[in-house]
Amino acid sequence: MGLLSCSISETITPSLLFFLFSFIGFGTATFNVTTLAFDEGYNPLFGDGNLVRSPDGHSVRLLLDVYTGSGFISSRMYQHGFFSAKIKLPSDYTAGIVVAFYTSNGDVFEKNHDELDIEFLGNIEGKPWRFQTNVYGNGSTNRGREERYNLWFDPSKEFHRYSILWTAKNIIFYVDEVPIREVVRNDAMGGDYPSKPMSLYATIWDASSWATNGGKYKVNYEYAPFTSEFKDLVLDGCAIDPIQKFPNSTACSETDTWLESRDYAIITPKSRSAMRRFRQRYMYYSYCYDNVRYPITPPECAVDSNEKQRFRNTGRLRFGGSHRKQARMERARRKRRSRAASVSDDQTDM
């Protein structure tokens, strides 16, 4: 298990996290958002019968079984936006599983895609879910900007809201209404700051090669199907025609101004203090302090001396890469399962 065996990700239990949370005071106001029914903004992506919509159309379940994962995608692409959902994760043994909520344009810009990730990483029974955020711009998949965290609650017990805000100025990741990470655009980032229209994706899939303790623990399909649930879906932003890869520079200016005035786009002193407390207590890895991967600190990192000391020995985690690569892996897995099922059927017929 290496260095992870002594990290807080392996030693703090969900009950202890909840106990600690009661002293932290993350309380923030609920965002003023308008939710959508699934058919108003989303389409199935893959998984056929493993995507199950509720009778009222306002929530959806994504299942992973031995044959396939599943996922959905927004019907439109967006040039900046606020992407949000209340999510409930699978329970019990979830090692090797990734549930992802992310934006990407990898299907349109194959060689220089952008991506913003929230990825939930499953664990063995009795150990808590962890999650990570990531930022890719202009195909910079060799420069992952991962951060990893614990949660102060059990995300398999009830729904919590997870959100991504993307503007021309900054990116903010939220858990409920608590900002947990902000990436401020600066000139030094250049094309590494996401700038092209993206779609919203949600998926569940088999990431046994890396998701839990660097791939030590795999998905155990005796516990299948694994079910993740999504509801209260939000898509705020400037919708762009997918064919229009390079929109007019002024086409979204009015929507951008509106987006940047919303309550979720403003980090108040109270919410910034909550973000600082979250990062002090629950962040256990940041690429900014990973001198194994990045001997020279990336230009957008604002180095904190206390954080640097705390993370000085954390540069040995294993990551899965961009979702464009992961999608290829999932398609290959489904093909292998399909071929195996066909062979089994042929042998039965004989």
mmCIF file of N, CA and C in Angstrom, residues 105-216:
data_model
loop_
_atom_site.group_PDB
_atom_site.id
_atom_site.type_symbol
_atom_site.label_atom_id
_atom_site.label_comp_id
_atom_site.label_asym_id
_atom_site.label_seq_id
_atom_site.Cartn_x
_atom_site.Cartn_y
_atom_site.Cartn_z
ATOM 1 N N ASN A 105 -14.909 17.894 -24.069
ATOM 2 C CA ASN A 105 -15.200 18.029 -25.499
ATOM 3 C C ASN A 105 -14.334 17.061 -26.308
ATOM 4 N N GLY A 106 -13.961 15.949 -25.671
ATOM 5 C CA GLY A 106 -13.062 14.996 -26.303
ATOM 6 C C GLY A 106 -13.610 14.357 -27.560
ATOM 7 N N ASP A 107 -14.942 14.291 -27.692
ATOM 8 C CA ASP A 107 -15.520 13.708 -28.898
ATOM 9 C C ASP A 107 -15.454 14.653 -30.089
ATOM 10 N N VAL A 108 -15.250 15.949 -29.822
ATOM 11 C CA VAL A 108 -15.197 16.946 -30.888
ATOM 12 C C VAL A 108 -13.761 17.374 -31.171
ATOM 13 N N PHE A 109 -13.017 17.640 -30.113
ATOM 14 C CA PHE A 109 -11.625 18.076 -30.247
ATOM 15 C C PHE A 109 -10.723 16.925 -29.801
ATOM 16 N N GLU A 110 -10.490 15.986 -30.677
ATOM 17 C CA GLU A 110 -9.847 14.736 -30.292
ATOM 18 C C GLU A 110 -8.400 14.924 -29.852
ATOM 19 N N LYS A 111 -7.693 15.873 -30.432
ATOM 20 C CA LYS A 111 -6.267 16.033 -30.123
ATOM 21 C C LYS A 111 -5.979 17.171 -29.147
ATOM 22 N N ASN A 112 -6.945 18.010 -28.893
ATOM 23 C CA ASN A 112 -6.698 19.136 -27.978
ATOM 24 C C ASN A 112 -7.925 19.428 -27.126
ATOM 25 N N HIS A 113 -8.436 18.369 -26.489
ATOM 26 C CA HIS A 113 -9.685 18.515 -25.753
ATOM 27 C C HIS A 113 -9.474 19.169 -24.385
ATOM 28 N N ASP A 114 -10.573 19.680 -23.834
ATOM 29 C CA ASP A 114 -10.615 20.263 -22.495
ATOM 30 C C ASP A 114 -11.451 19.346 -21.598
ATOM 31 N N GLU A 115 -11.230 19.452 -20.280
ATOM 32 C CA GLU A 115 -11.958 18.565 -19.379
ATOM 33 C C GLU A 115 -11.902 19.101 -17.950
ATOM 34 N N LEU A 116 -13.021 19.011 -17.244
ATOM 35 C CA LEU A 116 -13.109 19.342 -15.818
ATOM 36 C C LEU A 116 -13.771 18.165 -15.124
ATOM 37 N N ASP A 117 -13.112 17.584 -14.130
ATOM 38 C CA ASP A 117 -13.552 16.314 -13.542
ATOM 39 C C ASP A 117 -13.882 16.411 -12.064
ATOM 40 N N ILE A 118 -14.966 15.729 -11.688
ATOM 41 C CA ILE A 118 -15.173 15.254 -10.316
ATOM 42 C C ILE A 118 -15.297 13.741 -10.432
ATOM 43 N N GLU A 119 -14.383 13.019 -9.797
ATOM 44 C CA GLU A 119 -14.384 11.557 -9.874
ATOM 45 C C GLU A 119 -14.410 10.968 -8.470
ATOM 46 N N PHE A 120 -15.397 10.130 -8.222
ATOM 47 C CA PHE A 120 -15.532 9.445 -6.936
ATOM 48 C C PHE A 120 -14.879 8.072 -7.049
ATOM 49 N N LEU A 121 -14.015 7.755 -6.085
ATOM 50 C CA LEU A 121 -13.209 6.541 -6.132
ATOM 51 C C LEU A 121 -13.698 5.564 -5.069
ATOM 52 N N GLY A 122 -14.156 4.393 -5.519
ATOM 53 C CA GLY A 122 -14.689 3.396 -4.607
ATOM 54 C C GLY A 122 -13.631 2.795 -3.698
ATOM 55 N N ASN A 123 -14.086 1.973 -2.746
ATOM 56 C CA ASN A 123 -13.159 1.429 -1.762
ATOM 57 C C ASN A 123 -13.661 0.057 -1.294
ATOM 58 N N ILE A 124 -12.828 -0.631 -0.550
ATOM 59 C CA ILE A 124 -13.236 -1.915 0.018
ATOM 60 C C ILE A 124 -14.258 -1.654 1.116
ATOM 61 N N GLU A 125 -15.004 -2.695 1.473
ATOM 62 C CA GLU A 125 -16.072 -2.533 2.451
ATOM 63 C C GLU A 125 -15.502 -2.069 3.791
ATOM 64 N N GLY A 126 -16.159 -1.087 4.379
ATOM 65 C CA GLY A 126 -15.707 -0.536 5.646
ATOM 66 C C GLY A 126 -14.781 0.648 5.508
ATOM 67 N N LYS A 127 -14.321 0.938 4.290
ATOM 68 C CA LYS A 127 -13.470 2.095 4.028
ATOM 69 C C LYS A 127 -14.273 3.136 3.237
ATOM 70 N N PRO A 128 -14.013 4.420 3.465
ATOM 71 C CA PRO A 128 -14.854 5.451 2.850
ATOM 72 C C PRO A 128 -14.527 5.711 1.382
ATOM 73 N N TRP A 129 -15.545 6.201 0.655
ATOM 74 C CA TRP A 129 -15.309 6.758 -0.671
ATOM 75 C C TRP A 129 -14.346 7.936 -0.545
ATOM 76 N N ARG A 130 -13.540 8.127 -1.576
ATOM 77 C CA ARG A 130 -12.733 9.338 -1.717
ATOM 78 C C ARG A 130 -13.073 9.942 -3.069
ATOM 79 N N PHE A 131 -12.625 11.158 -3.325
ATOM 80 C CA PHE A 131 -12.883 11.724 -4.639
ATOM 81 C C PHE A 131 -11.749 12.647 -5.045
ATOM 82 N N GLN A 132 -11.709 12.945 -6.350
ATOM 83 C CA GLN A 132 -10.675 13.825 -6.861
ATOM 84 C C GLN A 132 -11.276 14.798 -7.863
ATOM 85 N N THR A 133 -10.627 15.953 -8.011
ATOM 86 C CA THR A 133 -10.956 16.907 -9.061
ATOM 87 C C THR A 133 -9.755 17.035 -9.973
ATOM 88 N N ASN A 134 -10.018 17.437 -11.216
ATOM 89 C CA ASN A 134 -8.932 17.542 -12.191
ATOM 90 C C ASN A 134 -9.300 18.567 -13.246
ATOM 91 N N VAL A 135 -8.279 19.133 -13.880
ATOM 92 C CA VAL A 135 -8.439 20.137 -14.932
ATOM 93 C C VAL A 135 -7.495 19.813 -16.069
ATOM 94 N N TYR A 136 -8.038 19.704 -17.287
ATOM 95 C CA TYR A 136 -7.228 19.576 -18.492
ATOM 96 C C TYR A 136 -7.627 20.696 -19.456
ATOM 97 N N GLY A 137 -6.644 21.235 -20.150
ATOM 98 C CA GLY A 137 -6.926 22.222 -21.178
ATOM 99 C C GLY A 137 -6.092 21.980 -22.415
ATOM 100 N N ASN A 138 -6.739 22.073 -23.573
ATOM 101 C CA ASN A 138 -6.032 22.020 -24.850
ATOM 102 C C ASN A 138 -5.233 20.733 -25.039
ATOM 103 N N GLY A 139 -5.778 19.623 -24.557
ATOM 104 C CA GLY A 139 -5.114 18.334 -24.743
ATOM 105 C C GLY A 139 -3.951 18.084 -23.815
ATOM 106 N N SER A 140 -3.853 18.823 -22.720
ATOM 107 C CA SER A 140 -2.699 18.713 -21.816
ATOM 108 C C SER A 140 -2.847 17.529 -20.865
ATOM 109 N N THR A 141 -3.141 16.339 -21.421
ATOM 110 C CA THR A 141 -3.395 15.169 -20.575
ATOM 111 C C THR A 141 -2.133 14.650 -19.893
ATOM 112 N N ASN A 142 -0.964 15.102 -20.346
ATOM 113 C CA ASN A 142 0.275 14.711 -19.673
ATOM 114 C C ASN A 142 0.577 15.624 -18.487
ATOM 115 N N ARG A 143 -0.292 16.591 -18.236
ATOM 116 C CA ARG A 143 -0.120 17.506 -17.107
ATOM 117 C C ARG A 143 -1.399 17.514 -16.277
ATOM 118 N N GLY A 144 -1.680 16.383 -15.642
ATOM 119 C CA GLY A 144 -2.854 16.296 -14.796
ATOM 120 C C GLY A 144 -2.754 17.246 -13.616
ATOM 121 N N ARG A 145 -3.876 17.821 -13.262
ATOM 122 C CA ARG A 145 -3.930 18.761 -12.138
ATOM 123 C C ARG A 145 -4.855 18.210 -11.053
ATOM 124 N N GLU A 146 -4.565 16.995 -10.629
ATOM 125 C CA GLU A 146 -5.417 16.315 -9.664
ATOM 126 C C GLU A 146 -5.251 16.842 -8.245
ATOM 127 N N GLU A 147 -6.367 16.860 -7.531
ATOM 128 C CA GLU A 147 -6.370 16.966 -6.083
ATOM 129 C C GLU A 147 -7.276 15.859 -5.569
ATOM 130 N N ARG A 148 -6.936 15.291 -4.414
ATOM 131 C CA ARG A 148 -7.754 14.221 -3.825
ATOM 132 C C ARG A 148 -8.185 14.596 -2.415
ATOM 133 N N TYR A 149 -9.388 14.088 -2.060
ATOM 134 C CA TYR A 149 -9.999 14.500 -0.803
ATOM 135 C C TYR A 149 -10.780 13.344 -0.174
ATOM 136 N N ASN A 150 -11.013 13.477 1.124
ATOM 137 C CA ASN A 150 -12.023 12.709 1.832
ATOM 138 C C ASN A 150 -13.291 13.551 1.928
ATOM 139 N N LEU A 151 -14.374 12.944 2.370
ATOM 140 C CA LEU A 151 -15.620 13.648 2.628
ATOM 141 C C LEU A 151 -15.944 13.588 4.119
ATOM 142 N N TRP A 152 -16.744 14.521 4.581
ATOM 143 C CA TRP A 152 -17.125 14.542 5.996
ATOM 144 C C TRP A 152 -18.447 13.820 6.244
ATOM 145 N N PHE A 153 -18.925 13.105 5.222
ATOM 146 C CA PHE A 153 -20.164 12.345 5.328
ATOM 147 C C PHE A 153 -20.018 11.090 4.470
ATOM 148 N N ASP A 154 -20.963 10.165 4.617
ATOM 149 C CA ASP A 154 -20.989 8.957 3.801
ATOM 150 C C ASP A 154 -21.843 9.238 2.557
ATOM 151 N N PRO A 155 -21.245 9.342 1.371
ATOM 152 C CA PRO A 155 -21.996 9.725 0.172
ATOM 153 C C PRO A 155 -22.901 8.638 -0.369
ATOM 154 N N SER A 156 -22.869 7.447 0.246
ATOM 155 C CA SER A 156 -23.771 6.371 -0.171
ATOM 156 C C SER A 156 -25.063 6.351 0.643
ATOM 157 N N LYS A 157 -25.144 7.173 1.699
ATOM 158 C CA LYS A 157 -26.308 7.149 2.589
ATOM 159 C C LYS A 157 -27.402 8.115 2.149
ATOM 160 N N GLU A 158 -26.998 9.226 1.557
ATOM 161 C CA GLU A 158 -27.988 10.234 1.152
ATOM 162 C C GLU A 158 -27.421 11.063 0.011
ATOM 163 N N PHE A 159 -28.295 11.857 -0.612
ATOM 164 C CA PHE A 159 -27.877 12.699 -1.731
ATOM 165 C C PHE A 159 -27.143 13.940 -1.227
ATOM 166 N N HIS A 160 -26.114 14.319 -1.992
ATOM 167 C CA HIS A 160 -25.423 15.587 -1.785
ATOM 168 C C HIS A 160 -25.193 16.224 -3.147
ATOM 169 N N ARG A 161 -25.150 17.565 -3.155
ATOM 170 C CA ARG A 161 -24.960 18.275 -4.413
ATOM 171 C C ARG A 161 -23.466 18.468 -4.706
ATOM 172 N N TYR A 162 -23.091 18.153 -5.948
ATOM 173 C CA TYR A 162 -21.724 18.349 -6.437
ATOM 174 C C TYR A 162 -21.800 19.215 -7.695
ATOM 175 N N SER A 163 -20.915 20.206 -7.781
ATOM 176 C CA SER A 163 -21.055 21.203 -8.842
ATOM 177 C C SER A 163 -19.708 21.628 -9.393
ATOM 178 N N ILE A 164 -19.739 22.042 -10.667
ATOM 179 C CA ILE A 164 -18.581 22.616 -11.341
ATOM 180 C C ILE A 164 -19.001 23.945 -11.945
ATOM 181 N N LEU A 165 -18.338 25.017 -11.576
ATOM 182 C CA LEU A 165 -18.526 26.317 -12.220
ATOM 183 C C LEU A 165 -17.333 26.582 -13.118
ATOM 184 N N TRP A 166 -17.607 26.940 -14.365
ATOM 185 C CA TRP A 166 -16.546 27.250 -15.337
ATOM 186 C C TRP A 166 -16.868 28.575 -16.001
ATOM 187 N N THR A 167 -16.022 29.558 -15.782
ATOM 188 C CA THR A 167 -16.170 30.852 -16.444
ATOM 189 C C THR A 167 -14.868 31.185 -17.160
ATOM 190 N N ALA A 168 -14.846 32.318 -17.832
ATOM 191 C CA ALA A 168 -13.624 32.755 -18.513
ATOM 192 C C ALA A 168 -12.551 33.168 -17.519
ATOM 193 N N LYS A 169 -12.949 33.390 -16.253
ATOM 194 C CA LYS A 169 -12.024 33.902 -15.252
ATOM 195 C C LYS A 169 -11.539 32.830 -14.284
ATOM 196 N N ASN A 170 -12.420 31.887 -13.943
ATOM 197 C CA ASN A 170 -12.048 30.904 -12.925
ATOM 198 C C ASN A 170 -12.893 29.650 -13.034
ATOM 199 N N ILE A 171 -12.478 28.622 -12.287
ATOM 200 C CA ILE A 171 -13.182 27.357 -12.161
ATOM 201 C C ILE A 171 -13.337 27.097 -10.667
ATOM 202 N N ILE A 172 -14.555 26.736 -10.237
ATOM 203 C CA ILE A 172 -14.793 26.419 -8.835
ATOM 204 C C ILE A 172 -15.483 25.061 -8.757
ATOM 205 N N PHE A 173 -14.964 24.188 -7.906
ATOM 206 C CA PHE A 173 -15.605 22.908 -7.606
ATOM 207 C C PHE A 173 -16.294 23.025 -6.247
ATOM 208 N N TYR A 174 -17.510 22.483 -6.179
ATOM 209 C CA TYR A 174 -18.307 22.567 -4.957
ATOM 210 C C TYR A 174 -18.745 21.185 -4.482
ATOM 211 N N VAL A 175 -18.813 21.015 -3.154
ATOM 212 C CA VAL A 175 -19.549 19.922 -2.514
ATOM 213 C C VAL A 175 -20.637 20.581 -1.691
ATOM 214 N N ASP A 176 -21.900 20.236 -1.986
ATOM 215 C CA ASP A 176 -23.029 21.002 -1.478
ATOM 216 C C ASP A 176 -22.773 22.465 -1.849
ATOM 217 N N GLU A 177 -22.837 23.373 -0.919
ATOM 218 C CA GLU A 177 -22.556 24.776 -1.279
ATOM 219 C C GLU A 177 -21.173 25.213 -0.783
ATOM 220 N N VAL A 178 -20.314 24.261 -0.468
ATOM 221 C CA VAL A 178 -18.970 24.558 0.016
ATOM 222 C C VAL A 178 -17.991 24.539 -1.146
ATOM 223 N N PRO A 179 -17.331 25.657 -1.455
ATOM 224 C CA PRO A 179 -16.289 25.625 -2.478
ATOM 225 C C PRO A 179 -15.086 24.859 -1.944
ATOM 226 N N ILE A 180 -14.600 23.893 -2.699
ATOM 227 C CA ILE A 180 -13.470 23.094 -2.223
ATOM 228 C C ILE A 180 -12.197 23.356 -3.021
ATOM 229 N N ARG A 181 -12.355 23.964 -4.200
ATOM 230 C CA ARG A 181 -11.180 24.235 -5.028
ATOM 231 C C ARG A 181 -11.509 25.351 -6.013
ATOM 232 N N GLU A 182 -10.590 26.283 -6.170
ATOM 233 C CA GLU A 182 -10.719 27.331 -7.181
ATOM 234 C C GLU A 182 -9.448 27.378 -8.019
ATOM 235 N N VAL A 183 -9.624 27.395 -9.335
ATOM 236 C CA VAL A 183 -8.513 27.581 -10.265
ATOM 237 C C VAL A 183 -8.740 28.918 -10.959
ATOM 238 N N VAL A 184 -7.869 29.875 -10.714
ATOM 239 C CA VAL A 184 -7.992 31.202 -11.305
ATOM 240 C C VAL A 184 -7.144 31.260 -12.573
ATOM 241 N N ARG A 185 -7.764 31.693 -13.654
ATOM 242 C CA ARG A 185 -7.044 31.770 -14.922
ATOM 243 C C ARG A 185 -5.941 32.816 -14.845
ATOM 244 N N ASN A 186 -4.772 32.465 -15.357
ATOM 245 C CA ASN A 186 -3.703 33.446 -15.481
ATOM 246 C C ASN A 186 -2.951 33.218 -16.786
ATOM 247 N N ASP A 187 -2.183 34.209 -17.194
ATOM 248 C CA ASP A 187 -1.514 34.162 -18.498
ATOM 249 C C ASP A 187 -0.530 33.011 -18.593
ATOM 250 N N ALA A 188 0.072 32.634 -17.469
ATOM 251 C CA ALA A 188 1.088 31.578 -17.492
ATOM 252 C C ALA A 188 0.501 30.219 -17.876
ATOM 253 N N MET A 189 -0.782 30.017 -17.636
ATOM 254 C CA MET A 189 -1.411 28.753 -17.996
ATOM 255 C C MET A 189 -1.547 28.603 -19.504
ATOM 256 N N GLY A 190 -1.674 29.701 -20.208
ATOM 257 C CA GLY A 190 -1.822 29.631 -21.659
ATOM 258 C C GLY A 190 -3.028 28.788 -22.050
ATOM 259 N N GLY A 191 -2.819 27.873 -23.002
ATOM 260 C CA GLY A 191 -3.899 27.013 -23.483
ATOM 261 C C GLY A 191 -4.295 25.929 -22.516
ATOM 262 N N ASP A 192 -3.588 25.786 -21.395
ATOM 263 C CA ASP A 192 -3.954 24.761 -20.413
ATOM 264 C C ASP A 192 -5.237 25.114 -19.662
ATOM 265 N N TYR A 193 -5.728 26.340 -19.818
ATOM 266 C CA TYR A 193 -7.011 26.701 -19.213
ATOM 267 C C TYR A 193 -8.113 26.341 -20.208
ATOM 268 N N PRO A 194 -9.100 25.540 -19.795
ATOM 269 C CA PRO A 194 -10.159 25.120 -20.720
ATOM 270 C C PRO A 194 -10.860 26.321 -21.354
ATOM 271 N N SER A 195 -11.008 26.286 -22.675
ATOM 272 C CA SER A 195 -11.542 27.453 -23.377
ATOM 273 C C SER A 195 -12.561 27.122 -24.454
ATOM 274 N N LYS A 196 -12.739 25.846 -24.777
ATOM 275 C CA LYS A 196 -13.632 25.467 -25.869
ATOM 276 C C LYS A 196 -14.935 24.871 -25.312
ATOM 277 N N PRO A 197 -16.039 24.943 -26.077
ATOM 278 C CA PRO A 197 -17.327 24.428 -25.596
ATOM 279 C C PRO A 197 -17.228 22.980 -25.139
ATOM 280 N N MET A 198 -17.918 22.665 -24.038
ATOM 281 C CA MET A 198 -17.900 21.314 -23.481
ATOM 282 C C MET A 198 -19.308 20.818 -23.204
ATOM 283 N N SER A 199 -19.456 19.488 -23.189
ATOM 284 C CA SER A 199 -20.680 18.824 -22.749
ATOM 285 C C SER A 199 -20.511 18.362 -21.312
ATOM 286 N N LEU A 200 -21.633 18.121 -20.641
ATOM 287 C CA LEU A 200 -21.628 17.552 -19.300
ATOM 288 C C LEU A 200 -21.837 16.049 -19.405
ATOM 289 N N TYR A 201 -21.056 15.270 -18.682
ATOM 290 C CA TYR A 201 -21.146 13.817 -18.663
ATOM 291 C C TYR A 201 -21.324 13.321 -17.227
ATOM 292 N N ALA A 202 -22.003 12.190 -17.094
ATOM 293 C CA ALA A 202 -22.031 11.441 -15.841
ATOM 294 C C ALA A 202 -21.904 9.962 -16.193
ATOM 295 N N THR A 203 -21.010 9.243 -15.514
ATOM 296 C CA THR A 203 -20.750 7.845 -15.851
ATOM 297 C C THR A 203 -20.434 7.035 -14.600
ATOM 298 N N ILE A 204 -20.625 5.732 -14.710
ATOM 299 C CA ILE A 204 -20.109 4.774 -13.724
ATOM 300 C C ILE A 204 -19.418 3.689 -14.521
ATOM 301 N N TRP A 205 -18.212 3.301 -14.083
ATOM 302 C CA TRP A 205 -17.439 2.346 -14.885
ATOM 303 C C TRP A 205 -16.387 1.642 -14.042
ATOM 304 N N ASP A 206 -15.806 0.607 -14.631
ATOM 305 C CA ASP A 206 -14.795 -0.239 -13.985
ATOM 306 C C ASP A 206 -13.417 0.380 -14.197
ATOM 307 N N ALA A 207 -12.811 0.836 -13.101
ATOM 308 C CA ALA A 207 -11.461 1.416 -13.144
ATOM 309 C C ALA A 207 -10.530 0.615 -12.237
ATOM 310 N N SER A 208 -10.641 -0.713 -12.326
ATOM 311 C CA SER A 208 -9.878 -1.591 -11.440
ATOM 312 C C SER A 208 -8.375 -1.373 -11.530
ATOM 313 N N SER A 209 -7.903 -0.862 -12.663
ATOM 314 C CA SER A 209 -6.460 -0.732 -12.869
ATOM 315 C C SER A 209 -5.818 0.339 -11.992
ATOM 316 N N TRP A 210 -6.635 1.277 -11.416
ATOM 317 C CA TRP A 210 -6.005 2.364 -10.674
ATOM 318 C C TRP A 210 -6.837 2.961 -9.530
ATOM 319 N N ALA A 211 -8.155 2.752 -9.509
ATOM 320 C CA ALA A 211 -9.008 3.580 -8.651
ATOM 321 C C ALA A 211 -8.816 3.359 -7.156
ATOM 322 N N THR A 212 -8.528 2.135 -6.729
ATOM 323 C CA THR A 212 -8.445 1.837 -5.294
ATOM 324 C C THR A 212 -7.061 1.318 -4.946
ATOM 325 N N ASN A 213 -6.332 2.110 -4.169
ATOM 326 C CA ASN A 213 -4.964 1.762 -3.769
ATOM 327 C C ASN A 213 -4.086 1.410 -4.963
ATOM 328 N N GLY A 214 -4.172 2.266 -5.996
ATOM 329 C CA GLY A 214 -3.319 2.078 -7.170
ATOM 330 C C GLY A 214 -3.612 0.823 -7.954
ATOM 331 N N GLY A 215 -4.802 0.258 -7.813
ATOM 332 C CA GLY A 215 -5.172 -0.948 -8.553
ATOM 333 C C GLY A 215 -5.045 -2.231 -7.746
ATOM 334 N N LYS A 216 -4.714 -2.129 -6.481
ATOM 335 C CA LYS A 216 -4.563 -3.329 -5.644
ATOM 336 C C LYS A 216 -5.889 -4.061 -5.489
#
